[in-house]
Coordinates of C-alpha atoms in Angstrom, one line a residue:
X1063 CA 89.7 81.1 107.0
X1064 CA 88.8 83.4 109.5
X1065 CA 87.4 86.9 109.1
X1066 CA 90.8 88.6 109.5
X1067 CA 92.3 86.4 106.8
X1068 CA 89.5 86.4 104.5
X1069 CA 89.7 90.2 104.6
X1070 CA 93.6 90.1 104.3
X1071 CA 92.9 88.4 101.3
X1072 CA 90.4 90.8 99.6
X1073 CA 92.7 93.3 98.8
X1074 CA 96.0 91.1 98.7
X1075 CA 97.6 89.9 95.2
X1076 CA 95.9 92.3 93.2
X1077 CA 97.6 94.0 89.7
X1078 CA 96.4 97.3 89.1
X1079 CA 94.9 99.3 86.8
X1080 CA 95.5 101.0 83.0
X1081 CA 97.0 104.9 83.1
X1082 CA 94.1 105.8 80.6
X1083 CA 91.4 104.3 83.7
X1084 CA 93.3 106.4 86.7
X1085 CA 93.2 109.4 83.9
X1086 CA 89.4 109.3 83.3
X1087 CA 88.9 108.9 86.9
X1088 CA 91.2 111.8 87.8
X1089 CA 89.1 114.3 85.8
X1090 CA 86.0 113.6 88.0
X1091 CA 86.9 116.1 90.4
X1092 CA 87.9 118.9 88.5
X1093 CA 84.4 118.4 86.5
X1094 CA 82.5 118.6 90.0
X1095 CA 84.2 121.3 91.1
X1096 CA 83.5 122.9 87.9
X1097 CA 79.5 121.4 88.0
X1098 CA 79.4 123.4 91.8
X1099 CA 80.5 126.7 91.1
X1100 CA 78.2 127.0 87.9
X1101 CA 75.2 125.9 89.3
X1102 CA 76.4 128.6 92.2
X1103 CA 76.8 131.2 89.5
X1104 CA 73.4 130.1 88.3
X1105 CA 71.7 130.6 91.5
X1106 CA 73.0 133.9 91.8
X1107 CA 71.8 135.0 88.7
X1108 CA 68.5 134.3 89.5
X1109 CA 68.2 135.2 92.9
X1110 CA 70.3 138.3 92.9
X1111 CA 72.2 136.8 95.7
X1112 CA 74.4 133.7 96.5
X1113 CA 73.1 130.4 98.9
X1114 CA 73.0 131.6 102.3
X1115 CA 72.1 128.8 104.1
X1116 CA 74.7 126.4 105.3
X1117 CA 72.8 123.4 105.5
X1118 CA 71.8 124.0 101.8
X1119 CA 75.3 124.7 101.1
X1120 CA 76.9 121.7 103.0
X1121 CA 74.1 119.5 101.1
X1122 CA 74.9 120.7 97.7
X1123 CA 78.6 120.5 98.5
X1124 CA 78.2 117.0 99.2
X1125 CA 75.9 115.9 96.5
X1126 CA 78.0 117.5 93.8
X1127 CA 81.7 117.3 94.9
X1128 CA 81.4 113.6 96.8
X1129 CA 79.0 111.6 96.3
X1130 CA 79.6 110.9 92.3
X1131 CA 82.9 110.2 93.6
X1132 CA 81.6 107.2 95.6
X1133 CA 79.3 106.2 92.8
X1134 CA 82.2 106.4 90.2
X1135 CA 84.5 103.7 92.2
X1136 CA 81.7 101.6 93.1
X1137 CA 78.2 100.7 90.9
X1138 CA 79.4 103.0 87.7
X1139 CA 82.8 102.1 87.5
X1140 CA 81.8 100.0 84.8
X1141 CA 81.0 103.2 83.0
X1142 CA 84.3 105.1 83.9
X1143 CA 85.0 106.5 81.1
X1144 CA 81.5 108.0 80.4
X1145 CA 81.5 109.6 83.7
X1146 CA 83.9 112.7 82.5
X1147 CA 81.6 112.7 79.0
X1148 CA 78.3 113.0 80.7
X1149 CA 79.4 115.8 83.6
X1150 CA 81.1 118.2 81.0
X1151 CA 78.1 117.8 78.9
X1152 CA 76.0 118.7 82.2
X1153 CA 78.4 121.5 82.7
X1154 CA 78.9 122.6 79.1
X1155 CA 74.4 123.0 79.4
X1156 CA 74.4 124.9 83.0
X1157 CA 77.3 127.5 81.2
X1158 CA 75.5 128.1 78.0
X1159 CA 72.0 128.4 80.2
X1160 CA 74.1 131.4 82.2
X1161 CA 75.2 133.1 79.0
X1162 CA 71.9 133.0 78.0
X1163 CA 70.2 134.4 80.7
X1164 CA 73.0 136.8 81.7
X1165 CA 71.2 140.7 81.8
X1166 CA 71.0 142.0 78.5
X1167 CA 73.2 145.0 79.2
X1168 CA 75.9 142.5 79.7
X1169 CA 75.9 141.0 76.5
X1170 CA 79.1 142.0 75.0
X1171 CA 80.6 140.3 71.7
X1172 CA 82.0 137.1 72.7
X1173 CA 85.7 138.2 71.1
X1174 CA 85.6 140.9 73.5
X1175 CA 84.9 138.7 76.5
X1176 CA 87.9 136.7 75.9
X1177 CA 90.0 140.1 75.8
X1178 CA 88.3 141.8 78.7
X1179 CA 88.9 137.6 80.3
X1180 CA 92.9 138.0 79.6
X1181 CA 93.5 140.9 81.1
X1182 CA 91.6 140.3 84.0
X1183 CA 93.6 140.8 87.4
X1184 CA 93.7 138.4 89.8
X1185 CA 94.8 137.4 93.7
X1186 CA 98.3 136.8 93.8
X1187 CA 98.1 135.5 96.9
X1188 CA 96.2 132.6 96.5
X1189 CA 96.5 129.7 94.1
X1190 CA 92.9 127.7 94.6
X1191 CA 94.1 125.0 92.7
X1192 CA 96.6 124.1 95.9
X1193 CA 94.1 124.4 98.3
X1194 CA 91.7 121.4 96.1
X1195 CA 94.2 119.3 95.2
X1196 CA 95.0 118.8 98.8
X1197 CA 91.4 119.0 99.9
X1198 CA 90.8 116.2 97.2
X1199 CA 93.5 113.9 97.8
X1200 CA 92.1 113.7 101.1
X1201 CA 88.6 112.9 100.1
X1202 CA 89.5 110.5 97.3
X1203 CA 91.7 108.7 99.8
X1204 CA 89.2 108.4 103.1
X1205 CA 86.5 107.0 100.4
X1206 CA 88.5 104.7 98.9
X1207 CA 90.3 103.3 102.4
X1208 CA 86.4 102.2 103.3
X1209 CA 85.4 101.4 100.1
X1210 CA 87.9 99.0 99.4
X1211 CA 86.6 96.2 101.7
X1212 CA 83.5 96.5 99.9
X1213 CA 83.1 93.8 97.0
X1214 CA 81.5 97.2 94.6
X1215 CA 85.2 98.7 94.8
X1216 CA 86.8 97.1 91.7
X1217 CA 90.0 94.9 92.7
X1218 CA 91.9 96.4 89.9
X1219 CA 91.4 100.4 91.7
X1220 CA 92.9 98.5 95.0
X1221 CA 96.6 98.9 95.7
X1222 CA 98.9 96.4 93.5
X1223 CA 101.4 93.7 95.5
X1224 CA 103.9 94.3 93.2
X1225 CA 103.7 95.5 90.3
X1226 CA 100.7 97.7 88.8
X1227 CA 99.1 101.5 88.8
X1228 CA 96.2 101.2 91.7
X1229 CA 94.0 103.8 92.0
X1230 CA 94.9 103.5 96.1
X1231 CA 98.7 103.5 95.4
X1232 CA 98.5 106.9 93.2
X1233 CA 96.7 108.4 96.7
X1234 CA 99.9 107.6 98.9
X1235 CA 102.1 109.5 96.3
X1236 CA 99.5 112.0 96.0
X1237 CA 99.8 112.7 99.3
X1238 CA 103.5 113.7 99.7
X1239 CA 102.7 115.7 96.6
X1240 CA 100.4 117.8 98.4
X1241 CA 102.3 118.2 101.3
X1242 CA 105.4 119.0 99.7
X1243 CA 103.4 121.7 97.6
X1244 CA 103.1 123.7 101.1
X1245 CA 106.1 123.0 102.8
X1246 CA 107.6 125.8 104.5
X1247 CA 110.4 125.7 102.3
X1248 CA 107.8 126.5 99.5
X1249 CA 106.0 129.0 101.8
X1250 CA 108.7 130.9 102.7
X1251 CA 109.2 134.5 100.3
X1252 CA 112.9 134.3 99.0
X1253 CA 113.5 137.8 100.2
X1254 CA 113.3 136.7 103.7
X1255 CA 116.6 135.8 105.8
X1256 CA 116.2 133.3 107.9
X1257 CA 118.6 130.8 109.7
X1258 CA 119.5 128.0 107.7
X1259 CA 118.2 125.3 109.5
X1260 CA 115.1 127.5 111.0
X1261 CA 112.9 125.4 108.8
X1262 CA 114.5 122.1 109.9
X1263 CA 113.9 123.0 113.5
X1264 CA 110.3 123.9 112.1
X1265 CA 109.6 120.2 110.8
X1266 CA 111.4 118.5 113.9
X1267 CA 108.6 119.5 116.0
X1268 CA 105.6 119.5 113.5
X1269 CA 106.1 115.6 112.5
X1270 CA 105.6 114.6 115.9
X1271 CA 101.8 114.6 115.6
X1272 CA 102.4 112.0 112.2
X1273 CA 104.9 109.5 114.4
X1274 CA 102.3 109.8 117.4
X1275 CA 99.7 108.7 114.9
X1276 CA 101.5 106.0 113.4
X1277 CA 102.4 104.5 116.4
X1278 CA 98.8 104.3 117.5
X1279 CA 98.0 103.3 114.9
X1280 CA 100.6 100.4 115.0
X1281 CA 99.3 100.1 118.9
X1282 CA 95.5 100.0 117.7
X1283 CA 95.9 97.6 115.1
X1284 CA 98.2 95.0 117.2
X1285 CA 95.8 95.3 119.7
X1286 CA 92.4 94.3 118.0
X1287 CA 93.9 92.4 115.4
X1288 CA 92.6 94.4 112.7
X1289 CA 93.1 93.5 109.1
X1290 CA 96.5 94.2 107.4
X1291 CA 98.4 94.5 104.4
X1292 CA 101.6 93.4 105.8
X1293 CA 103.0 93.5 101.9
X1294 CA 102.1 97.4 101.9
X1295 CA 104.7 98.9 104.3
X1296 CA 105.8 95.6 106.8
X1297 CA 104.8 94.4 110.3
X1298 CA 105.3 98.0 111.9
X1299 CA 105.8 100.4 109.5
X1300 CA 103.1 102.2 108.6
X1301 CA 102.4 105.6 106.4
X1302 CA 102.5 108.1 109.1
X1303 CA 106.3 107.1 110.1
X1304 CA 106.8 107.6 106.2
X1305 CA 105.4 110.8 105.7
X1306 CA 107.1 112.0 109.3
X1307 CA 110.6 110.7 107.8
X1308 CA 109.9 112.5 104.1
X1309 CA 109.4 115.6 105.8
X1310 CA 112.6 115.4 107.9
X1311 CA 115.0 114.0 105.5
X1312 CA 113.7 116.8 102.7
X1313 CA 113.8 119.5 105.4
X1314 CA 117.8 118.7 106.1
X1315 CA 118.7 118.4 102.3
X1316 CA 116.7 121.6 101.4
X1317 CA 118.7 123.5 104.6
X1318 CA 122.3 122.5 102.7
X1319 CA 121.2 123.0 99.3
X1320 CA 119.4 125.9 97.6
X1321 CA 116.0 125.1 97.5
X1322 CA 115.5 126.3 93.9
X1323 CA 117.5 123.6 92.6
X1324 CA 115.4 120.8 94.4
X1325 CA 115.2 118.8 91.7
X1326 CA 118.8 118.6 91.0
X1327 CA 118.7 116.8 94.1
X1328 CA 115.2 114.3 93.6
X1329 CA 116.3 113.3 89.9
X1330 CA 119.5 111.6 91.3
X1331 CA 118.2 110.0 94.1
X1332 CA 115.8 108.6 92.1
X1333 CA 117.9 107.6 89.5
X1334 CA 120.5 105.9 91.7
X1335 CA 117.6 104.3 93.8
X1336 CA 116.7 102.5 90.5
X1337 CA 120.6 101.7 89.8
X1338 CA 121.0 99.7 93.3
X1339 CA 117.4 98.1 92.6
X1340 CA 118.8 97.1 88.9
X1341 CA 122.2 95.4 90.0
X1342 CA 122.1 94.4 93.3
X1343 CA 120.0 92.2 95.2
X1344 CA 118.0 95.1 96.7
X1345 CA 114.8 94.1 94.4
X1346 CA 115.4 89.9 95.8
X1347 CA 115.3 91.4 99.5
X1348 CA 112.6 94.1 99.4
X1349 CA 110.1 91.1 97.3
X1350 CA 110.9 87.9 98.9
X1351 CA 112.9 88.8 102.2
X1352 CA 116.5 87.3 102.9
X1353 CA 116.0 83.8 102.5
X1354 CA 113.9 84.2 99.2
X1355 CA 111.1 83.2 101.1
X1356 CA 109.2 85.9 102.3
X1357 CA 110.6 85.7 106.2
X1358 CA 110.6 89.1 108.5
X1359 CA 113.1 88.2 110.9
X1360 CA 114.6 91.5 112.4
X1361 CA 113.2 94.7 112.2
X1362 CA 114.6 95.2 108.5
X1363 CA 113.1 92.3 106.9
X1364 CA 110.6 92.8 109.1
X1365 CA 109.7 96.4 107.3
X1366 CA 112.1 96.4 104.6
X1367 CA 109.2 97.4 102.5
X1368 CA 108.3 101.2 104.1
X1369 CA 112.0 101.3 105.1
X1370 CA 113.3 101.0 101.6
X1371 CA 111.1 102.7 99.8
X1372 CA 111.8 106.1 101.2
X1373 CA 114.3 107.2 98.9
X1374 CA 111.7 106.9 96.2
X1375 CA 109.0 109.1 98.2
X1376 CA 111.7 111.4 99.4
X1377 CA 113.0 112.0 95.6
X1378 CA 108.7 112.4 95.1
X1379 CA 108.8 115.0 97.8
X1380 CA 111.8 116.7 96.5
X1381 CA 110.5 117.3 93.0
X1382 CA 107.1 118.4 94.5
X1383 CA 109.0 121.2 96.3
X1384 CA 110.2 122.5 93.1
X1385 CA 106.9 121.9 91.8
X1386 CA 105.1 124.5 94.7
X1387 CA 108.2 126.9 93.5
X1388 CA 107.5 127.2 90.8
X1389 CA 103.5 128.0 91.1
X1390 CA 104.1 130.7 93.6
X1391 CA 105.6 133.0 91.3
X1392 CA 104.0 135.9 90.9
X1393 CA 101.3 135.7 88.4
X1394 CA 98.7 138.3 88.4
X1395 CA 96.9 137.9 85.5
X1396 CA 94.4 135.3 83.5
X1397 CA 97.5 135.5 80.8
X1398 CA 100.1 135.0 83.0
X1399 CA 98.1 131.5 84.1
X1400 CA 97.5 130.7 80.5
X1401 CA 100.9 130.7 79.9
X1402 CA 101.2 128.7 83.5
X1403 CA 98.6 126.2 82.3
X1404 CA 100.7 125.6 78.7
X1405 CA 103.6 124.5 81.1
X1406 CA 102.5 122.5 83.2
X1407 CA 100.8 120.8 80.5
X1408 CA 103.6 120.4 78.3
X1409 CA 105.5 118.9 81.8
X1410 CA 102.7 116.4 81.8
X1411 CA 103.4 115.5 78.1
X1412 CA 107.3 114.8 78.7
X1413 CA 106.7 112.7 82.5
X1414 CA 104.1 110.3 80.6
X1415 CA 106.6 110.0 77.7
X1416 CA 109.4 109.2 80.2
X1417 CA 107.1 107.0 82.0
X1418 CA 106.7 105.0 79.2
X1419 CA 111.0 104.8 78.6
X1420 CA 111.1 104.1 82.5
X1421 CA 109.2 101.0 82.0
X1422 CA 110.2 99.7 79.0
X1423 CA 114.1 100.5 80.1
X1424 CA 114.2 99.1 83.8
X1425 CA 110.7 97.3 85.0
X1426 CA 107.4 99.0 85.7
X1427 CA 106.0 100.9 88.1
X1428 CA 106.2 99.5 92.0
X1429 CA 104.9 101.5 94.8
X1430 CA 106.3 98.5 97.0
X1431 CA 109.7 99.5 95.7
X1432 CA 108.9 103.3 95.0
X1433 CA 111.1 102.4 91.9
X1434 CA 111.8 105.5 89.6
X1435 CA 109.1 104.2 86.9
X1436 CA 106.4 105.2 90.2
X1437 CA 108.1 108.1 91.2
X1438 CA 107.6 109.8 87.7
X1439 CA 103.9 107.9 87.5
X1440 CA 103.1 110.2 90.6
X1441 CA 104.3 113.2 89.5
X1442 CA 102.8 112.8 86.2
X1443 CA 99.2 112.1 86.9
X1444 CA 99.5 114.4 90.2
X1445 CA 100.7 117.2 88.0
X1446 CA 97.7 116.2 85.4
X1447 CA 95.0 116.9 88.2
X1448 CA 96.6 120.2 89.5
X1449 CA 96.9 120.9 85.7
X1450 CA 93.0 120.3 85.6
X1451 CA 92.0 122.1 88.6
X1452 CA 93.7 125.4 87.4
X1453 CA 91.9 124.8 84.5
X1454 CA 88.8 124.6 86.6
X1455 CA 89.4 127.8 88.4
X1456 CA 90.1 129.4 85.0
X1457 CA 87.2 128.9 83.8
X1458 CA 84.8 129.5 86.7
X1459 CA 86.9 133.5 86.5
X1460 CA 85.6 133.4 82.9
X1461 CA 81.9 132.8 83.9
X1462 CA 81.9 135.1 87.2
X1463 CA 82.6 138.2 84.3
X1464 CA 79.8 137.6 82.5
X1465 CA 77.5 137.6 85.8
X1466 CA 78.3 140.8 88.0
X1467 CA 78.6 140.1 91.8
X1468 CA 78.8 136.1 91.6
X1469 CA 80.7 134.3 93.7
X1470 CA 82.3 131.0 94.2
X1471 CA 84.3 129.9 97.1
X1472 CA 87.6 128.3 96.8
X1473 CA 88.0 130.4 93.4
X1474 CA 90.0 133.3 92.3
X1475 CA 89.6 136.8 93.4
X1476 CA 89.1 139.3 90.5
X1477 CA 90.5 141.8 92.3
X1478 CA 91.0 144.4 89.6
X1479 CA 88.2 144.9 87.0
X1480 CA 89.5 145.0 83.2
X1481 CA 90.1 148.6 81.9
X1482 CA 87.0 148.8 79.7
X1483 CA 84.5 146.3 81.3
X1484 CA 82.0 148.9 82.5
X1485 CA 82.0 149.9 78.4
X1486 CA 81.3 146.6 77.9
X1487 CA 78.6 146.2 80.7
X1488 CA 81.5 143.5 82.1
X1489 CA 82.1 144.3 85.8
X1490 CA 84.5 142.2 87.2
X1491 CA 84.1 141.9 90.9
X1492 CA 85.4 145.0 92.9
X1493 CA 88.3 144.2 95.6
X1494 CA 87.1 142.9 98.5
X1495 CA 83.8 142.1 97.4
X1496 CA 84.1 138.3 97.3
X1497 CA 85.7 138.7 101.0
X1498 CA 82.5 140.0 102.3
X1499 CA 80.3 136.8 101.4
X1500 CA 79.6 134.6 103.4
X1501 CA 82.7 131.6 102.4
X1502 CA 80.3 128.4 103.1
X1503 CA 82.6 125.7 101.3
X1504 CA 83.2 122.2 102.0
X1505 CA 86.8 122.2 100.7
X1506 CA 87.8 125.1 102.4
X1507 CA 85.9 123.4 105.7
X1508 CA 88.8 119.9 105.0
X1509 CA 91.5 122.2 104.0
X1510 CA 91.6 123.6 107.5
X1511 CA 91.5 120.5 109.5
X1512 CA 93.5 118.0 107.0
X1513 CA 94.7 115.7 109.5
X1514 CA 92.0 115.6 111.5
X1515 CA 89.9 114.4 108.8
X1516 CA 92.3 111.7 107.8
X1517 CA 92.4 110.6 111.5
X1518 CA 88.7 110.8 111.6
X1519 CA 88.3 108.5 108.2
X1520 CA 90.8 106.0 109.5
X1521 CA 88.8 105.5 113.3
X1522 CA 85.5 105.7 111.1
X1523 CA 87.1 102.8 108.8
X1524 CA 87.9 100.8 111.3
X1525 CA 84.5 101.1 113.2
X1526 CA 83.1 100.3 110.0
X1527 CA 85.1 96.6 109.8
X1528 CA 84.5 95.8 112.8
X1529 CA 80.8 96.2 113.1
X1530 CA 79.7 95.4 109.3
X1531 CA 80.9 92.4 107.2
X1532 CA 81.9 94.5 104.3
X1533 CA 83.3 91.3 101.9
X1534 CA 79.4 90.2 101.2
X1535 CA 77.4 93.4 101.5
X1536 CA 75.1 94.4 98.8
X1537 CA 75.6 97.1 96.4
X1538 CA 72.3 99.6 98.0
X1539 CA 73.8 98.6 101.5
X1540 CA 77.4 99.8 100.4
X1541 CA 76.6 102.8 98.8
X1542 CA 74.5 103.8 102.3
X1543 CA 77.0 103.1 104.7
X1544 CA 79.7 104.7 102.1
X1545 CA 77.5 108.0 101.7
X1546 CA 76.8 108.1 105.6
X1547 CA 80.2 107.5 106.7
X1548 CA 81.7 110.6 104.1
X1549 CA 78.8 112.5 105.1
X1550 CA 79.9 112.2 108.5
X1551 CA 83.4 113.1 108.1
X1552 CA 82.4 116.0 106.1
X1553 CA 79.6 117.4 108.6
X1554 CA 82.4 117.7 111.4
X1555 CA 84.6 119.4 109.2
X1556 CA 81.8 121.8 108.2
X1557 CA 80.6 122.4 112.0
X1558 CA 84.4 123.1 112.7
X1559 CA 84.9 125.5 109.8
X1560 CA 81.1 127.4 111.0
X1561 CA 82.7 128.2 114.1
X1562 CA 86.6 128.9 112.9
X1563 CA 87.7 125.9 114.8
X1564 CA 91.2 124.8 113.7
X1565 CA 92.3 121.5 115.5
X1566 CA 96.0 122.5 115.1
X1567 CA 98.4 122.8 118.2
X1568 CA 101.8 122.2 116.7

């Protein structure tokens, strides 16, 4: 075969992973993020001041929020499950090292720390939680696009041809997720009146950057004869014309139906998506083409996968609306995101047991098919991870009040101080204080140029094929060309965010 084919075949016919696998891998990042801002906190409690220098901060940011990433799906993915064990117990030792050391005037009862903790006050305005997941999604997905042409990526975290839970295809529902969290529909206050169809007009000309990027990417790919998973999406479909359509399609049923109720809307469609697949020959076309055979004559068969799988993503998108909704209501307290947490775990609970109905009822999960078994898989484990990072966040609030003045970016703002924490000698951050430090954050540094680092991952991946032979690399050559090729993408992201550079002209 040649290389193209023998590359086609690496990550072709492949089945998945276990739910329990994708879980344990999920709660890596939350634990990182959590690892990072302690050891922040840490640094500040024994400097009297928090890291200053960017390269030191771009360095640390790298080393603690990416690169056990790329050793988890690679050499210690043997050891998944351990990986969440051994960082919370790293964690659990850096928190109890900073209640330790914490000033002695600050040493309050720890009862009263949880009170003075509960009634904290905090930003309104901002959800950090949001801003990660999004962040994350995209970091998760530009290591694993490389790092699946790499014989150290496990065939079972690749995406499945039919059937199966991949790793790879939780990242493409992960990804309307996210984008359907910040969707102007979601960003728009209620109390402003606006034309109906404003926002429609809005997402008209913003997808135009996503269909100019798929089709060079369809150009690009034609061209050089790149490697594909024709399987995935079909011959010209790719995920940029999916996303684009999403957007559009949820954009025109959100401007004739109340937006609140945007479920009411992705239920059926995902219901009735799974009906047609059920009792017609929908399922025989999308799998095996017309003729039973796997042909892709006319532009249909052709695509018939990324073209019939958008009712599934769009009913995705739609729930993820209601999803963003409901998170930006007003919740100014610690209590109020307690309560928060307790729903959105319990929403977790009831997807995972529907998941497992789904399945058993109709057939299991497809991302080929965006069957309804997938579309509540997404939600599910996306909703576990945003569930986690508020948790995060949560905590990191908690560990700022014991150490007066700490900061950690990407966090929550106290901005009011509990009523009796100067009794307690339990200052909460004053308002605007965080503002003023200097906001040296890798996350923050993707958040603001989100395409642009996909974009730059994609051309970066393909360089990669086309100059290495990835199928027979060793593991110490993998993990260098991994680590250089994220460090990369993340070092233009960081120079962009130094200078308030935001690549953005739509």
């Amino acid at each position: 075969m040649s290389q193209k084919q023998l590359k086609e075949a690496f990550i072709s016919n492949l089945n998945g992973t276990s739910l329990l696998e994708i879980s344990a891998g999920l709660s890596l990042a939350p634990l990182c993020l959590l690892c990072r801002g302690l050891l922040l906190i840490l640094y500040y409690l024994h400097h009297g001041k928090p890291v200053s220098s960017r390269k030191y901060s771009l360095l640390l940011d790298f080393l603690v929020l990416v690169s056990p990433l790329l050793f988890s799906c690679t050499v210690l993915s043997p050891i998944i499950f351990f990986m969440p064990v051994i960082l919370a117990a790293f964690c659990a030792g850096i928190f109890s090292k900073i209640y330790s050391q914490r000033k002695r005037e600050a040493r309050a009862p720890f009862g009263q720390i949880v009170k003075e903790f509960q009634k904290a006050s905090l930003d309104p305005e901002y959800i950090p939680a949001i801003t990660v997941f999004r962040a994350y999604v995209n970091v998760l997905t530009s290591i694993s696009i490389l790092a699946v042409d790499f014989p150290q990526y496990p065939r079972r975290y690749a995406k499945a041809e039919t059937y199966g839970t991949g790793v790879m295809d939780l990242g493409v529902g992960a990804f309307i997720f996210g984008n359907a969290l910040v969707c102007p529909e979601v960003r728009q206050k209620s109390y402003m009146t606006q034309p109906r169809f404003s926002n429609l007009a809005r997402q008209v000309f913003s997808v135009w950057p996503l269909i100019s990027l798929g089709v060079g990417r369809l150009l690009s790919v034609k061209s050089i004869e790149y490697h594909e998973h024709t399987s995935e999406y079909g011959v010209h479909w790719n995920f940029f014309f999916t996303l684009a359509f999403v957007r559009l399609a949820a954009s025109l049923l959100l401007a004739l139906f109340p937006k609140h109720k945007a479920w009411l809307l992705a239920l059926p469609l995902a219901v009735l998506y799974q009906l047609l697949i059920s009792t017609t020959s929908l399922k025989t076309f999308i799998l095996h083409g017309s003729d039973g055979r796997g042909s892709r004559l006319g532009f249909l068969a052709a695509n018939r996968e990324g073209l019939l799988s958008l009712p599934g993503y769009l009913a995705v998108y739609l729930a993820s609306v209601q999803v963003g909704l409901w998170l930006l209501q007003r919740r100014a307290s610690v209590r109020g995101w307690l309560q928060a947490l307790r729903g959105l775990a319990l929403a977790v609970v009831v997807l995972f047991v529907l998941l497992q109905l789904c399945q058993a009822c109709t057939e299991p999960v497809s991302r080929r098919m965006a069957n309804l078994p997938f579309c509540t898989w997404v939600l599910a484990h996306c909703l576990l991870l945003l569930s986690l990072f508020v948790l995060t966040d949560l905590a990191l609030v908690f560990t700022k009040l014991l150490v007066k003045g700490s900061s950690v970016p990407c966090c929550w703002k106290v901005v009011q101080p509990p009523g009796s924490s100067k009794n307690q000698g339990m200052e909460a951050v004053p308002v605007g204080r965080e503002d003023k430090l200097p906001q040296l954050c890798l996350i923050s540094a993707i958040n603001k140029n989100q395409l642009l680092f996909f974009l730059l991952a994609n051309v970066m991946t393909g360089a990669v094929n086309i100059l290495i032979d990835t199928i027979h690399s060793k593991a110490a050559f993998t993990l260098c060309i991994l680590h250089l090729y994220m460090f990369f993408n993340c070092l233009v992201m960081y120079i962009l965010h130094a200078r308030n550079i935001v690549l953005k002209f739509w």
